[in-house]
PDB file of C-alpha atoms in Angstrom:
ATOM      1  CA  UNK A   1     -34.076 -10.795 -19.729  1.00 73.00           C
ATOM      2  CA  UNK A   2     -31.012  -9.057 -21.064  1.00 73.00           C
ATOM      3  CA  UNK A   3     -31.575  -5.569 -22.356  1.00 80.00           C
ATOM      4  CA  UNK A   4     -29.233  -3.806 -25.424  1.00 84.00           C
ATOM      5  CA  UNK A   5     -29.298   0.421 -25.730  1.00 84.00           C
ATOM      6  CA  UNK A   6     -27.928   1.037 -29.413  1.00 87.00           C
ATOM      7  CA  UNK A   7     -26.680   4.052 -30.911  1.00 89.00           C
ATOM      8  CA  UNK A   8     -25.915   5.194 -33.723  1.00 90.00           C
ATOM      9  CA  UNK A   9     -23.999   8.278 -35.537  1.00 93.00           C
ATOM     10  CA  UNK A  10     -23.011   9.704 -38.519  1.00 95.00           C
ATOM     11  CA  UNK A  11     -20.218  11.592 -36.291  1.00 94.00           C
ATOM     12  CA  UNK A  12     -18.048   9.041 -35.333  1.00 94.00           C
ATOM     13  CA  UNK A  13     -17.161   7.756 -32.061  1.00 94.00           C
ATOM     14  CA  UNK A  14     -17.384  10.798 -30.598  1.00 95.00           C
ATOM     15  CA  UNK A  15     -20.745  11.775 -31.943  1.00 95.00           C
ATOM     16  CA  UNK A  16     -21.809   8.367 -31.081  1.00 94.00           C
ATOM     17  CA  UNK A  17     -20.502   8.725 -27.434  1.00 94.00           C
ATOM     18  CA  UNK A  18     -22.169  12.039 -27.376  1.00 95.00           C
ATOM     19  CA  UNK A  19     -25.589  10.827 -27.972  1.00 94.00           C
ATOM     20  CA  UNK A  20     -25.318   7.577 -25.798  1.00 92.00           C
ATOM     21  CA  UNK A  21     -24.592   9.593 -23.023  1.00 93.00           C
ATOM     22  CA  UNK A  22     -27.658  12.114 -23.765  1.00 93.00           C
ATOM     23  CA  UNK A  23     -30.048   8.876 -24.327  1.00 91.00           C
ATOM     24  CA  UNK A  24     -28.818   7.887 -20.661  1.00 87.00           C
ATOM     25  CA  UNK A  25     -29.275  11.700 -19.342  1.00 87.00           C
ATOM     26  CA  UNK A  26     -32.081  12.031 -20.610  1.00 87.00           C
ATOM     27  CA  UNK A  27     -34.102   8.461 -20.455  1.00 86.00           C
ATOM     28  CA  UNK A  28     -33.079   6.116 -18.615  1.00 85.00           C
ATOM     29  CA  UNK A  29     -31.314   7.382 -15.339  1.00 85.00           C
ATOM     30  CA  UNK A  30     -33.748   9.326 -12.631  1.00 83.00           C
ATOM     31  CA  UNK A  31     -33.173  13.131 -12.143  1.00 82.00           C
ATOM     32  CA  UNK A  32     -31.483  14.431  -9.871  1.00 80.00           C
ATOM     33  CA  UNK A  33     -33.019  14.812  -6.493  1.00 84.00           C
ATOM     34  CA  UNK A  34     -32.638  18.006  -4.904  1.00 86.00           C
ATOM     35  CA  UNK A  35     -29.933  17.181  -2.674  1.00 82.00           C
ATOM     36  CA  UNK A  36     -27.568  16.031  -4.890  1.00 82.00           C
ATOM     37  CA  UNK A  37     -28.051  19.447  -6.847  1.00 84.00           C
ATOM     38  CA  UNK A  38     -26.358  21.403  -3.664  1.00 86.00           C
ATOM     39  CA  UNK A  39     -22.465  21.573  -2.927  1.00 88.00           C
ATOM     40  CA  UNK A  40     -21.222  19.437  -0.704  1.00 88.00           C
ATOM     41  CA  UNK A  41     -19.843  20.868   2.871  1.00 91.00           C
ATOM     42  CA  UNK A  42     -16.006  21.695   2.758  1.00 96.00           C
ATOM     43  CA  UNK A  43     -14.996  19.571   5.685  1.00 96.00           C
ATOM     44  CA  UNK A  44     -11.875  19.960   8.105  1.00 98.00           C
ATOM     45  CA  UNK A  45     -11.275  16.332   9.963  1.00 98.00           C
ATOM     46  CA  UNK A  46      -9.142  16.820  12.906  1.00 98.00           C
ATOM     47  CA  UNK A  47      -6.956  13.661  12.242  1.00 98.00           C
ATOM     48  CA  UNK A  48      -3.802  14.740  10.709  1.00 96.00           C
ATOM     49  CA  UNK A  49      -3.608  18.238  12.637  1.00 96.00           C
ATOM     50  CA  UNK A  50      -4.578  16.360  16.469  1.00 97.00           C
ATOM     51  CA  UNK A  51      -4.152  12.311  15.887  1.00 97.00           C
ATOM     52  CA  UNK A  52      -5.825  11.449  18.941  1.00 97.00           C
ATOM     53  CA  UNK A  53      -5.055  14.419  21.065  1.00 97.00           C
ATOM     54  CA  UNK A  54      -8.653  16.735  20.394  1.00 98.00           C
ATOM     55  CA  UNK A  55     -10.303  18.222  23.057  1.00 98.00           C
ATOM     56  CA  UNK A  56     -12.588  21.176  23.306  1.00 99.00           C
ATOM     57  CA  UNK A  57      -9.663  23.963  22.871  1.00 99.00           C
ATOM     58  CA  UNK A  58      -8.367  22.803  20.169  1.00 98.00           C
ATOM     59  CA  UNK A  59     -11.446  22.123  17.885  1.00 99.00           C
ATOM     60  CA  UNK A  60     -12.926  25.265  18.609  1.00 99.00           C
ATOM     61  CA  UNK A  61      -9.787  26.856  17.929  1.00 98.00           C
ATOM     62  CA  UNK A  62     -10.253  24.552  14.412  1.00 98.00           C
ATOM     63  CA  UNK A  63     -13.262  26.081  13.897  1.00 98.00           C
ATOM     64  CA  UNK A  64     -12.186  29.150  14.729  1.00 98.00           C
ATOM     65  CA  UNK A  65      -9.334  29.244  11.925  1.00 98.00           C
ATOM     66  CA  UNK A  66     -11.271  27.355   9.384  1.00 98.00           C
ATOM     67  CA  UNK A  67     -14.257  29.653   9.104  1.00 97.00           C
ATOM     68  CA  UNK A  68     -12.160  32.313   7.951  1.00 98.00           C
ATOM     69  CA  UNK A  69     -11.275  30.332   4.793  1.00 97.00           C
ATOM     70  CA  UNK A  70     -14.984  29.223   4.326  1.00 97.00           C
ATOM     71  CA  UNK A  71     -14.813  25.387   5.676  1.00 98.00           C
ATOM     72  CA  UNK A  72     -18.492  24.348   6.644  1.00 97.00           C
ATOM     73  CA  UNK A  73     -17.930  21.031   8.713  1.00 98.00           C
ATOM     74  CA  UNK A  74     -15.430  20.463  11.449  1.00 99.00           C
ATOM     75  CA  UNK A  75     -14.798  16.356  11.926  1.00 98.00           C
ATOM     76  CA  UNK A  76     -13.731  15.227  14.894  1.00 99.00           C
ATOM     77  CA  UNK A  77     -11.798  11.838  14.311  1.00 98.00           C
ATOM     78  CA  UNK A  78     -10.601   9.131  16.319  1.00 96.00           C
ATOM     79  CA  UNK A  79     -10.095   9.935  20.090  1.00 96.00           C
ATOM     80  CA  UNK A  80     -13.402  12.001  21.003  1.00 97.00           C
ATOM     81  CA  UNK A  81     -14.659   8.425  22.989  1.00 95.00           C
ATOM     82  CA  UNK A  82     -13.991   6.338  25.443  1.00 92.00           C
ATOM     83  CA  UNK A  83     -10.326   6.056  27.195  1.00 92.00           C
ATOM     84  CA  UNK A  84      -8.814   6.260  23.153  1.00 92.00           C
ATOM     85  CA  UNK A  85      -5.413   8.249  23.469  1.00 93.00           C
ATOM     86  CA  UNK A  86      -4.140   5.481  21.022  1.00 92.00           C
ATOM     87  CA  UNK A  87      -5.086   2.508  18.911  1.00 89.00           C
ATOM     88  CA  UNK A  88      -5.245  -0.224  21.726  1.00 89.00           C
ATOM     89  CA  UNK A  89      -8.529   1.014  23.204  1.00 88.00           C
ATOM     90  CA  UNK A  90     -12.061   1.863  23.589  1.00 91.00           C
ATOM     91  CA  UNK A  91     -13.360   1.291  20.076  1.00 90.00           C
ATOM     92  CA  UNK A  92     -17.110   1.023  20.270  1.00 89.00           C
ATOM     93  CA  UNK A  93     -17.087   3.088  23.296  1.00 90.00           C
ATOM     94  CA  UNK A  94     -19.049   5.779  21.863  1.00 90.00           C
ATOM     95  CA  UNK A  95     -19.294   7.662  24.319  1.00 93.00           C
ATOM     96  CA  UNK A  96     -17.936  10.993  24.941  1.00 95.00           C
ATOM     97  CA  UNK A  97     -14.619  11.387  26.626  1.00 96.00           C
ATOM     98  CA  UNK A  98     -15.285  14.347  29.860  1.00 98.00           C
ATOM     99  CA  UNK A  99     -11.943  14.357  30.044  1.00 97.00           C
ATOM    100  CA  UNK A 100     -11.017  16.066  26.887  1.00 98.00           C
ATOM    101  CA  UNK A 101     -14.694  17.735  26.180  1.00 98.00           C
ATOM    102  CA  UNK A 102     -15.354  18.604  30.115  1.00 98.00           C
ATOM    103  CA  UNK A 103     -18.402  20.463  29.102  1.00 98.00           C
ATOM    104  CA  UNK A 104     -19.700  17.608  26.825  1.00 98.00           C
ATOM    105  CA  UNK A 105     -19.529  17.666  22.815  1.00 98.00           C
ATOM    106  CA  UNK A 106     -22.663  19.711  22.722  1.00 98.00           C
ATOM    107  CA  UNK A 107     -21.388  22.585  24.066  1.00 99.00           C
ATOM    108  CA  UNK A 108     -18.076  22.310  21.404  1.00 99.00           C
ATOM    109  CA  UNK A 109     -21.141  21.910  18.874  1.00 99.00           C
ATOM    110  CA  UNK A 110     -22.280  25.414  19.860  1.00 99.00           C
ATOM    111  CA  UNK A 111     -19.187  27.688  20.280  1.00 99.00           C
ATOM    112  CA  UNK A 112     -17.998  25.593  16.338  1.00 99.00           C
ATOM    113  CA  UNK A 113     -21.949  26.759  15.277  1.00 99.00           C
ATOM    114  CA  UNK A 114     -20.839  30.301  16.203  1.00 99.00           C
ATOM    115  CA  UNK A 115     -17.910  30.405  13.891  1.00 98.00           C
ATOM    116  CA  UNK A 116     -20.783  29.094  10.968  1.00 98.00           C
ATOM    117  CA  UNK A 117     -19.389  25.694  11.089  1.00 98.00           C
ATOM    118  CA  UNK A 118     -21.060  22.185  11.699  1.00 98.00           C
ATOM    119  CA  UNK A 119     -19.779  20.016  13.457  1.00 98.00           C
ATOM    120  CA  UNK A 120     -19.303  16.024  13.046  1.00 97.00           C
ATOM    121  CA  UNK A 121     -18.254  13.136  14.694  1.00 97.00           C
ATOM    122  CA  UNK A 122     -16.043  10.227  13.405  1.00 96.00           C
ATOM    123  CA  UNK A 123     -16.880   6.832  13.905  1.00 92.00           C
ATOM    124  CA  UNK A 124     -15.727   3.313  13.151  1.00 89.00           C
ATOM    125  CA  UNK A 125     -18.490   1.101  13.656  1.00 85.00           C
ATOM    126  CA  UNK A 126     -17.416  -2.341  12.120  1.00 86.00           C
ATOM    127  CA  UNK A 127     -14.513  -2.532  14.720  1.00 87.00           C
ATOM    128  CA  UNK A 128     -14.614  -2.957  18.561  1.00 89.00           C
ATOM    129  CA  UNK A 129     -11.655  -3.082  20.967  1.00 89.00           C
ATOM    130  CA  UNK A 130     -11.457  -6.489  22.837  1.00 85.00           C
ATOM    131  CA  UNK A 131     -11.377  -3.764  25.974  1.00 78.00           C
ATOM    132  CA  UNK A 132     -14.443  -1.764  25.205  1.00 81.00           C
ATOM    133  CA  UNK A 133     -17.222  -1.531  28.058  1.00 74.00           C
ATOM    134  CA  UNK A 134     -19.800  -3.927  27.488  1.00 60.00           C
TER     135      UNK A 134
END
């Protein structure tokens, strides 16, 4: 069954607005949960600095810079997988390329967790190179 909130005011439309939005505040959507009451991270995505060329150096160097100006999450993007130095390749290999991360990501987690940065991985799961490994 259809439902109908009315308001009403003797303040106009903007009186009226005010009050519809504090009958929704305060009645009919759910508090906040504690989570959403925090800020969210400031986030530095490697894309537009590395395109596909990341690799341990240059992250932690990331990291590195972007602490000092208080960014909380370093993202690496596309090309931390697989054989993907370009677009043609390895998408749903998520694996980690030993090539550019020779000491695996977890150890480019830890020297980015020493600059008081997180770190994060991008992924693109609803695509899959005809060329990925099965």
């Amino acid at each position: 069954t259809p439902e109908v909130v009315l308001v009403r005011s003797n303040e106009g439309l903007g009186g009226m607005s005010r009050i519809f939005h504090r009958l929704f505040l305060d009645h009919l959507i759910a508090p906040l949960p504690d989570w959403a009451k925090v800020n969210p991270p400031v986030l530095l995505n490697s894309w537009e600095a590395k395109y596909f060329d990341v690799n341990h150096a240059n992250i932690v160097d990331m990291a590195k810079q972007a602490s000092r100006i208080g960014v909380d999450l370093i993202v690496i993007d596309d090309g931390w997988f697989g054989a993907r130095n370009d677009d043609t390749t390895s998408l749903g290999d998520w694996k980690e390329n030993f090539s550019k991360f020779p000491l695996g990501l977890n150890a480019v987690a830890k020297e980015v967790n020493s600059y008081g940065c997180r770190l994060g991985l991008w992924f693109e799961p609803e695509m899959v190179s005809e060329q990925s490994v099965r």
